[in-house]
Short mmCIF file of C-alpha atoms and ligand atoms in Angstrom, two decimals:
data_model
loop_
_atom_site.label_atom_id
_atom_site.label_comp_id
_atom_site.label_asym_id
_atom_site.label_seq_id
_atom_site.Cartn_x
_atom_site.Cartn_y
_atom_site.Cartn_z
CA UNK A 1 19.86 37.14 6.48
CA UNK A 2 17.28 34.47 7.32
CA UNK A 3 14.31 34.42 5.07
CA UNK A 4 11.33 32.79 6.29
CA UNK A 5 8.58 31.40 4.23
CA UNK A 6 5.38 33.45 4.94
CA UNK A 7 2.40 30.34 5.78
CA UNK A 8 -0.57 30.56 3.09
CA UNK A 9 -3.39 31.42 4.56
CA UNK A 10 -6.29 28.55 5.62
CA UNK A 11 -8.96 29.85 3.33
CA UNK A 12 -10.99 28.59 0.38
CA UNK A 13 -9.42 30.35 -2.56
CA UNK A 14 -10.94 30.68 -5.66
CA UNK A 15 -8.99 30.22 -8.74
CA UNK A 16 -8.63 34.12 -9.27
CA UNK A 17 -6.72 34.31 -5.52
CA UNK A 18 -4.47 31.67 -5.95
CA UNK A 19 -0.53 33.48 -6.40
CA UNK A 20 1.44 30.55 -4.78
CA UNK A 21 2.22 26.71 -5.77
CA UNK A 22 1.70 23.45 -3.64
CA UNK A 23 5.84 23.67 -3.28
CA UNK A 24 5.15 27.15 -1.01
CA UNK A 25 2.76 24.52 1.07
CA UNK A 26 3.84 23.00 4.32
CA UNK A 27 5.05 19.56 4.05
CA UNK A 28 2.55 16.58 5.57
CA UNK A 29 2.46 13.02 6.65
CA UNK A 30 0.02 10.75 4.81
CA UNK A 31 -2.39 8.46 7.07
CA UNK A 32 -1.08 4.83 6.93
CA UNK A 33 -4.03 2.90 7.75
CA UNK A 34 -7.54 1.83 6.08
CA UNK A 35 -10.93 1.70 7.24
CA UNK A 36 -13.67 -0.64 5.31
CA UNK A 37 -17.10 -0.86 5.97
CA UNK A 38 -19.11 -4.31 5.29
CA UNK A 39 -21.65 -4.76 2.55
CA UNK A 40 -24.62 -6.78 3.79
CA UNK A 41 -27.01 -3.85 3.32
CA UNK A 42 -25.77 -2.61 0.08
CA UNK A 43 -27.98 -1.94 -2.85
CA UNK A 44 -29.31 0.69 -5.38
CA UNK A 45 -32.76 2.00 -4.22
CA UNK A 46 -32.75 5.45 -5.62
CA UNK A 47 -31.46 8.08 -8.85
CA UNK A 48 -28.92 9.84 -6.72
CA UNK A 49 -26.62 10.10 -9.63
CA UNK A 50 -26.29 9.07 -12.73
CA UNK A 51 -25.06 5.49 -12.50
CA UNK A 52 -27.41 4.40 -10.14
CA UNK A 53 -30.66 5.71 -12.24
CA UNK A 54 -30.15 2.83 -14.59
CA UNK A 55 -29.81 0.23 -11.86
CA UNK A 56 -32.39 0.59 -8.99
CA UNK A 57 -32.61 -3.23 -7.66
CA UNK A 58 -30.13 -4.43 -10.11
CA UNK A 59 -27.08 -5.06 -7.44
CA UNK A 60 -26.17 -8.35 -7.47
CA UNK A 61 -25.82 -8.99 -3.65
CA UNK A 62 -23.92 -12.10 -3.62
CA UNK A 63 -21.76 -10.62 -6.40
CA UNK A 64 -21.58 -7.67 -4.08
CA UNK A 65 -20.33 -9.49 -1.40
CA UNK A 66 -17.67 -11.21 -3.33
CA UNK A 67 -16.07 -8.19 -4.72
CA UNK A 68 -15.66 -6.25 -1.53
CA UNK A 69 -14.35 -9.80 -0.06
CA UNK A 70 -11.58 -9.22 -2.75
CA UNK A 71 -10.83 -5.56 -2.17
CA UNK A 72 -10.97 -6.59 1.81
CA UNK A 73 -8.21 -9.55 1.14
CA UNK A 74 -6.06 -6.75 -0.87
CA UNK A 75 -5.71 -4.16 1.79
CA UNK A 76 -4.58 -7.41 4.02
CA UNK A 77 -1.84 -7.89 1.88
CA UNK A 78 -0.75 -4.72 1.33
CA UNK A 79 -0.97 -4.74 5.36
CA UNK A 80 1.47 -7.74 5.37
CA UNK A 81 4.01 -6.24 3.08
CA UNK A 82 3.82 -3.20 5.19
CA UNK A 83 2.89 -1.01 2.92
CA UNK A 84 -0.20 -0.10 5.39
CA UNK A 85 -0.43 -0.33 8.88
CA UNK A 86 -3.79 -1.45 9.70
CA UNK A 87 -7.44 -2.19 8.41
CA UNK A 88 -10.18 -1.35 10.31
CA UNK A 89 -13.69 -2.37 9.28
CA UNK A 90 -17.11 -0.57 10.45
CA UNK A 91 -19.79 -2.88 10.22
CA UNK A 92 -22.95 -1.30 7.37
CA UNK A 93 -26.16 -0.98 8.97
CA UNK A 94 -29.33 -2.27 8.23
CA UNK A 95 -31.59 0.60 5.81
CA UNK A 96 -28.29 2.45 5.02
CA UNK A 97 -27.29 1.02 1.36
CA UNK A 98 -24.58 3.64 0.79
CA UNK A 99 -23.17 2.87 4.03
CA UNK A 100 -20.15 0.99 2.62
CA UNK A 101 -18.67 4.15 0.32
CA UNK A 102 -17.21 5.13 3.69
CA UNK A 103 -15.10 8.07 1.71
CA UNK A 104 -18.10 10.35 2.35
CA UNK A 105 -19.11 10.46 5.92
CA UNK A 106 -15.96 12.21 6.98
CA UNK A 107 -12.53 13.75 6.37
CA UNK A 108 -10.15 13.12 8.76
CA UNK A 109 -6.45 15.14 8.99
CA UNK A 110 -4.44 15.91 11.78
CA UNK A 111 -2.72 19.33 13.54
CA UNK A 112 -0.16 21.19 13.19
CA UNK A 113 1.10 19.18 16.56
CA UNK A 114 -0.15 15.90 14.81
CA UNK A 115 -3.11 15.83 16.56
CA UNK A 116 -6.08 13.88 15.13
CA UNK A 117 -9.04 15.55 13.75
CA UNK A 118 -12.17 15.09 11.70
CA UNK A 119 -14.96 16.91 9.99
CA UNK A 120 -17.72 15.50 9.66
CA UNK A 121 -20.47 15.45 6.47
CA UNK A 122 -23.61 16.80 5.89
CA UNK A 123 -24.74 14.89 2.99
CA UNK A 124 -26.75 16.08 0.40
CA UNK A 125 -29.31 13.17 0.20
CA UNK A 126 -31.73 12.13 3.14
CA UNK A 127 -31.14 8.54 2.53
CA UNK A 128 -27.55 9.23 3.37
CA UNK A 129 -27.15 11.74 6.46
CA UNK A 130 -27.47 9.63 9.45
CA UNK A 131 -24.72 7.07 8.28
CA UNK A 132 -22.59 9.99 9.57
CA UNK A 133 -23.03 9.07 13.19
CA UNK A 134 -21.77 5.58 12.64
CA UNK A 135 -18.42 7.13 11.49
CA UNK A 136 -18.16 9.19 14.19
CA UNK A 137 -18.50 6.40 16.76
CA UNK A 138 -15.59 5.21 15.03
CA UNK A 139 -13.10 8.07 15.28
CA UNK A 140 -14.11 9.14 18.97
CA UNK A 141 -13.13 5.48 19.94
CA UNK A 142 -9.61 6.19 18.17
CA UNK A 143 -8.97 9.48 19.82
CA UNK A 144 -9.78 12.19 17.13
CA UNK A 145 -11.42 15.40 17.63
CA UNK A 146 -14.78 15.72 16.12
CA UNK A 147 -15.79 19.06 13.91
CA UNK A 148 -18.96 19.06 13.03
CA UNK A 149 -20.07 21.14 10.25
CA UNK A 150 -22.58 24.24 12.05
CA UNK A 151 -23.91 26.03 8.33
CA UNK A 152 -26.58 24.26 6.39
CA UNK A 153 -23.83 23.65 3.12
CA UNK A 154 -23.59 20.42 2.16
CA UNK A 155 -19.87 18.31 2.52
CA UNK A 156 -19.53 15.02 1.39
CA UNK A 157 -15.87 14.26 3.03
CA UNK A 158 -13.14 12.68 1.55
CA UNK A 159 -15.62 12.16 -1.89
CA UNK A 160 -15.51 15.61 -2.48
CA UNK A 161 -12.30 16.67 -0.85
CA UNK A 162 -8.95 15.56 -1.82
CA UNK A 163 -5.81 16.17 -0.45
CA UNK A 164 -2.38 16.94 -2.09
CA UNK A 165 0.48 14.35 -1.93
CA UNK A 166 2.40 15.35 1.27
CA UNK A 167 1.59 18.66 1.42
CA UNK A 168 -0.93 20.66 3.74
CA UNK A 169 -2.92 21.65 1.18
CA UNK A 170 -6.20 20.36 -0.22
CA UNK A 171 -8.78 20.20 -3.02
CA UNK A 172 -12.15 21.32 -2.84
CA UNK A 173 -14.50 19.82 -5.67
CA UNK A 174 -18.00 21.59 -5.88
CA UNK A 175 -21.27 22.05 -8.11
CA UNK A 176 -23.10 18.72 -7.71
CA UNK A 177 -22.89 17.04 -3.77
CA UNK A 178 -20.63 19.61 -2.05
CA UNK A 179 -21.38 23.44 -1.80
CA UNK A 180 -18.96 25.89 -2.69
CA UNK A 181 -19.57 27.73 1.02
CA UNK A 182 -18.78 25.20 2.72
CA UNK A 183 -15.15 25.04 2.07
CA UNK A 184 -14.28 28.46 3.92
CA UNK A 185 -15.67 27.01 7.01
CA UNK A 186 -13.53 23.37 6.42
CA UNK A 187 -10.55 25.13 6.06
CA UNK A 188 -10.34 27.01 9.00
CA UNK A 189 -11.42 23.59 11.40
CA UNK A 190 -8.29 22.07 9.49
CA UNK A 191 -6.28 24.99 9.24
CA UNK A 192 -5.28 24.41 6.02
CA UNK A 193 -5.88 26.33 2.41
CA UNK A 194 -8.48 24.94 0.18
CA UNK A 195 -8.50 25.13 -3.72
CA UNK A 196 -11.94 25.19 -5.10
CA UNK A 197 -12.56 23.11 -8.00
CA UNK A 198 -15.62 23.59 -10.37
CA UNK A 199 -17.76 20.11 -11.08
CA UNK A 200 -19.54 20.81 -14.19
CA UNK A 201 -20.81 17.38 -15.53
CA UNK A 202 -23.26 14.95 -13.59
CA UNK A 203 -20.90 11.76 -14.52
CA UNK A 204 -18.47 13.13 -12.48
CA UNK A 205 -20.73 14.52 -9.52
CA UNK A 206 -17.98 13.88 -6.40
CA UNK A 207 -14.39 14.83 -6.98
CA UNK A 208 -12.81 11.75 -6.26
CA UNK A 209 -14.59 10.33 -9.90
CA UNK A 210 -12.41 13.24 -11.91
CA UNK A 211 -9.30 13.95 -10.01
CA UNK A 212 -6.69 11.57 -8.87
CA UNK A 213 -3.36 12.71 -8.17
CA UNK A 214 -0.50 10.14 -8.29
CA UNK A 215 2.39 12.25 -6.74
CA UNK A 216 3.13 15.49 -5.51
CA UNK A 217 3.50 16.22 -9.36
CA UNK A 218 1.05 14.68 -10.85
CA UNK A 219 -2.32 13.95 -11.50
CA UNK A 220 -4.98 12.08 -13.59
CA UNK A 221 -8.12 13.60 -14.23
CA UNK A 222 -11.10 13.12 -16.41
CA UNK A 223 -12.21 14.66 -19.87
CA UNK A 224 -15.07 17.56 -19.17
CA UNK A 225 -15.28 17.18 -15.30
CA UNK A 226 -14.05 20.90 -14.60
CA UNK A 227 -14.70 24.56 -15.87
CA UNK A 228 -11.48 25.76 -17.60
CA UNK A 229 -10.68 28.26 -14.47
CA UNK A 230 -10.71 25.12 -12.22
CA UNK A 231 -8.28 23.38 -14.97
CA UNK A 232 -6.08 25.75 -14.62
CA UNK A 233 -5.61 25.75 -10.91
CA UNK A 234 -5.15 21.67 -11.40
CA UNK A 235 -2.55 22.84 -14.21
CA UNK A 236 -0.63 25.79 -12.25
CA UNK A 237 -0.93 22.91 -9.24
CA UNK A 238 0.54 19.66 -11.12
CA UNK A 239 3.61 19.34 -13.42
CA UNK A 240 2.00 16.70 -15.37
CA UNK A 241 -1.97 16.01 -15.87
CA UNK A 242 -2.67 12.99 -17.51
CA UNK A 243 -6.29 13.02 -19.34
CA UNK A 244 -7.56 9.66 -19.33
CA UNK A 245 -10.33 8.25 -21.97
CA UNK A 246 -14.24 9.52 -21.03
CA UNK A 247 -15.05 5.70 -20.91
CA UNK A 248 -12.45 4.75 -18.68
CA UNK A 249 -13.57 7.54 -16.26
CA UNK A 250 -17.05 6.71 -16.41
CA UNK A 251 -17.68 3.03 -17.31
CA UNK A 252 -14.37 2.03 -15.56
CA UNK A 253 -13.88 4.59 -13.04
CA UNK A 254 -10.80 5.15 -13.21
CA UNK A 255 -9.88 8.11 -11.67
CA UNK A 256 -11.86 6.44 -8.61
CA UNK A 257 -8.53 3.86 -7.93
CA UNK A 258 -6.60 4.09 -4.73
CA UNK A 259 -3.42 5.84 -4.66
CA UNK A 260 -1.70 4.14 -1.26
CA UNK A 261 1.18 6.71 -0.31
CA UNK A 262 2.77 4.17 1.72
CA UNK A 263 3.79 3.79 4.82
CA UNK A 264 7.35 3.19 4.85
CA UNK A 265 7.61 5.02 1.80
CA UNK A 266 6.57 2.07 -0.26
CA UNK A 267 3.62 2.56 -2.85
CA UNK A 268 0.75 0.40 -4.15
CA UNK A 269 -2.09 1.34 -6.27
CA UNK A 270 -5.54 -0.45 -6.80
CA UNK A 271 -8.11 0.39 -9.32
CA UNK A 272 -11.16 -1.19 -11.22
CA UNK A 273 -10.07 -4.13 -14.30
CA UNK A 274 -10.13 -3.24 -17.72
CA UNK A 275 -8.78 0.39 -17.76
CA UNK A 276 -5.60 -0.20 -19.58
CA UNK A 277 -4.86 3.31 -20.56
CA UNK A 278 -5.20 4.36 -16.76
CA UNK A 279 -3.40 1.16 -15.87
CA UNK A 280 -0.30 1.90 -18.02
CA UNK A 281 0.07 5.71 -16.51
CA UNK A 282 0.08 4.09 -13.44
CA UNK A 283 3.15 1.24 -14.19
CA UNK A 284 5.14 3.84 -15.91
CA UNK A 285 5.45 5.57 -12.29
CA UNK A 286 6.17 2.19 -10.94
CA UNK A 287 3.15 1.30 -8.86
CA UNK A 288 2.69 -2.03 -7.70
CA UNK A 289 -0.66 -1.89 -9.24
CA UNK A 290 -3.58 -4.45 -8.21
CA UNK A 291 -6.72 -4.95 -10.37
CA UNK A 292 -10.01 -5.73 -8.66
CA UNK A 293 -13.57 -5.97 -9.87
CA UNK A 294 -15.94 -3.45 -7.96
CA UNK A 295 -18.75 -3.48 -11.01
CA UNK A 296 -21.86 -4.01 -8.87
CA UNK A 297 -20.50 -0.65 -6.30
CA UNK A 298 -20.08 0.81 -9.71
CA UNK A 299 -23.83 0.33 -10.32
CA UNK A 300 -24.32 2.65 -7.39
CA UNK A 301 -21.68 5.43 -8.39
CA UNK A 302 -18.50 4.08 -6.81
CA UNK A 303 -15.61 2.19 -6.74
CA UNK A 304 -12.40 1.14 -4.95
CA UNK A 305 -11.61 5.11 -3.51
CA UNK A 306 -15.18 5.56 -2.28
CA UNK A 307 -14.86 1.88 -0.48
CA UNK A 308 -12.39 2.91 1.97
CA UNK A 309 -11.07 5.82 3.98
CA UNK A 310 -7.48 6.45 4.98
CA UNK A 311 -7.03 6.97 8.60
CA UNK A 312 -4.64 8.25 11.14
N1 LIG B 1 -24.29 5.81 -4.27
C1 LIG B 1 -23.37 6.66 -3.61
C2 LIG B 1 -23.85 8.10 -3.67
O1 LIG B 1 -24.43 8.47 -4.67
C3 LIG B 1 -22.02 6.51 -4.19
C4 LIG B 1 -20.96 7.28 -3.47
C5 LIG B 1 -19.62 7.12 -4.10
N2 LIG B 1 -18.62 7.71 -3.32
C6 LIG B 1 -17.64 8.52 -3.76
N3 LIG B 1 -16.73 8.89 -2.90
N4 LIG B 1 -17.60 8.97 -4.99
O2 LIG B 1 -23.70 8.87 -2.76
#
């Protein structure tokens, strides 16, 4: 007798409706190259969240540049040691100072059949929404097909969406950028099952500042960031969760490093300097780790994650 597995449904499932475990999810390829996005325009100009309400016109620029120089230089190397395949970078335009957390315009993916795809956002603030079109340039001139989102919910792409390791299967983080209504619609242009994921405190308003899995196993999260039903999804989802210090999450943004599933089935990890709690999870499962300073992007809510996007 053969006994095939019965496909879970692409749906946005709430944590009462979820009966199965990312194992019963169809397996996945991860993207192997990285697209950047230049800084010349960025600053903080308004209270969007919490970081930047203490540091409206306090971005260093120079600094600025400097840092995302260094994070630039890293994905090289990882590029030469073939750990990635490519970096692309999308130039910022002038008047859009956010332009350069390209994690939030868009979430690409691909079929079934491995074709590429990508939704795009509808972000929440004005001062954001028509970086969007700048993404989009991008993947039309690399051969994806676009989604566009056609309800008035709010998605703020890979920021608030987050996929598991290898698997078809993803995380949907709600409450403070993205709306919960959204998700239903997302899953069906991806055709893949979406696990909602309660936001409940402003520090960690996108998902990608709370929630970083390491592995198809496990995952780092911080202290407060979900409602105990979403907690126990991530729990029920992840053999190990690792609860990193609040001031590492916030101050340091931890959580907001860059896992790099590698190509080739190598790994590499980079995350923000001086989180040594976060840094030692991430030797113990062997990570080549690099450390990099983002502190002025931090001024503005972000940090090495929300700097790039991984594309197909
Ligand atoms: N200042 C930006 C905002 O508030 C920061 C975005 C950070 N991106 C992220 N993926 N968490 O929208």
């Amino acid at each position: 007798m053969t006994i095939t597995m019965t496909p879970i449904f692409a749906k946005a499932y709430p944590p009462e409706e979820v009966f199965f475990t990312a194992d019963d999810c169809e397996n996945r390829n991860e993207p192997t190259k990285v697209l950047l996005c230049t800084p010349e325009y960025f600053e903080v100009k308004e209270g969007n969240n919490v970081y930047m309400q203490n540091n409206i016109g306090r971005v260093n620029k120079e600094k600025a540049k400097e840092q995302w120089n260094h994070l630039h230089t890293l994905y090289l190397q990882l590029k030469s040691a073939e750990i990635i395949e490519d970096v692309f970078v999308v130039d910022g335009a002038e008047d859009f100072e956010d332009m350069v957390f390209c994690a939030n315009q868009s979430f690409p993916w691909t079929t079934w059949g491995g074709e590429k795809i990508v939704v795009m956002s509808n972000m929440k603030h004005e001062s954001r929404q028509n970086e969007v079109v700048y993404f989009e340039d991008f993947y039309k001139d690399h051969g994806y097909k676009i989604f566009n989102i056609q309800s008035r919910y709010h998605f703020e792409g890979m920021g608030d969406m987050v996929p598991h390791p290898a698997k078809r299967l993803l995380y949907g983080g709600y409450g403070l950028r993205t709306d919960k209504q959204v998700y239903d619609e997302i899953s069906r242009m991806l055709d893949t099952p979406i696990l909602l994921l309660e936001l409940i405190n402003e520090n960690f308003y996108h998902l990608d500042t709370c929630f970083l899995p390491l592995n198809a196993n496990e995952v780092i999260i911080a202290p407060g960031a979900f409602s105990d039903e979403s907690l126990v999804i991530i729990k029920k989802m992840f053999e190990a969760v690792y609860e990193i210090p609040f001031h590492e999450a916030t101050d340091g943004f931890a959580c907001n490093a860059h896992i790099v599933y590698g190509h080739k089935s190598k790994s590499a990890a980079i995350i923000q300097k001086n989180n040594p709690v976060t840094l030692n999870i991430l030797q113990q499962n062997s990570f080549k780790v690099l450390e990099t300073d983002t502190s002025e992007f931090i001024k503005s809510g972000g940090s090495v994650f929300c700097m790039k996007m991984m594309v197909y």
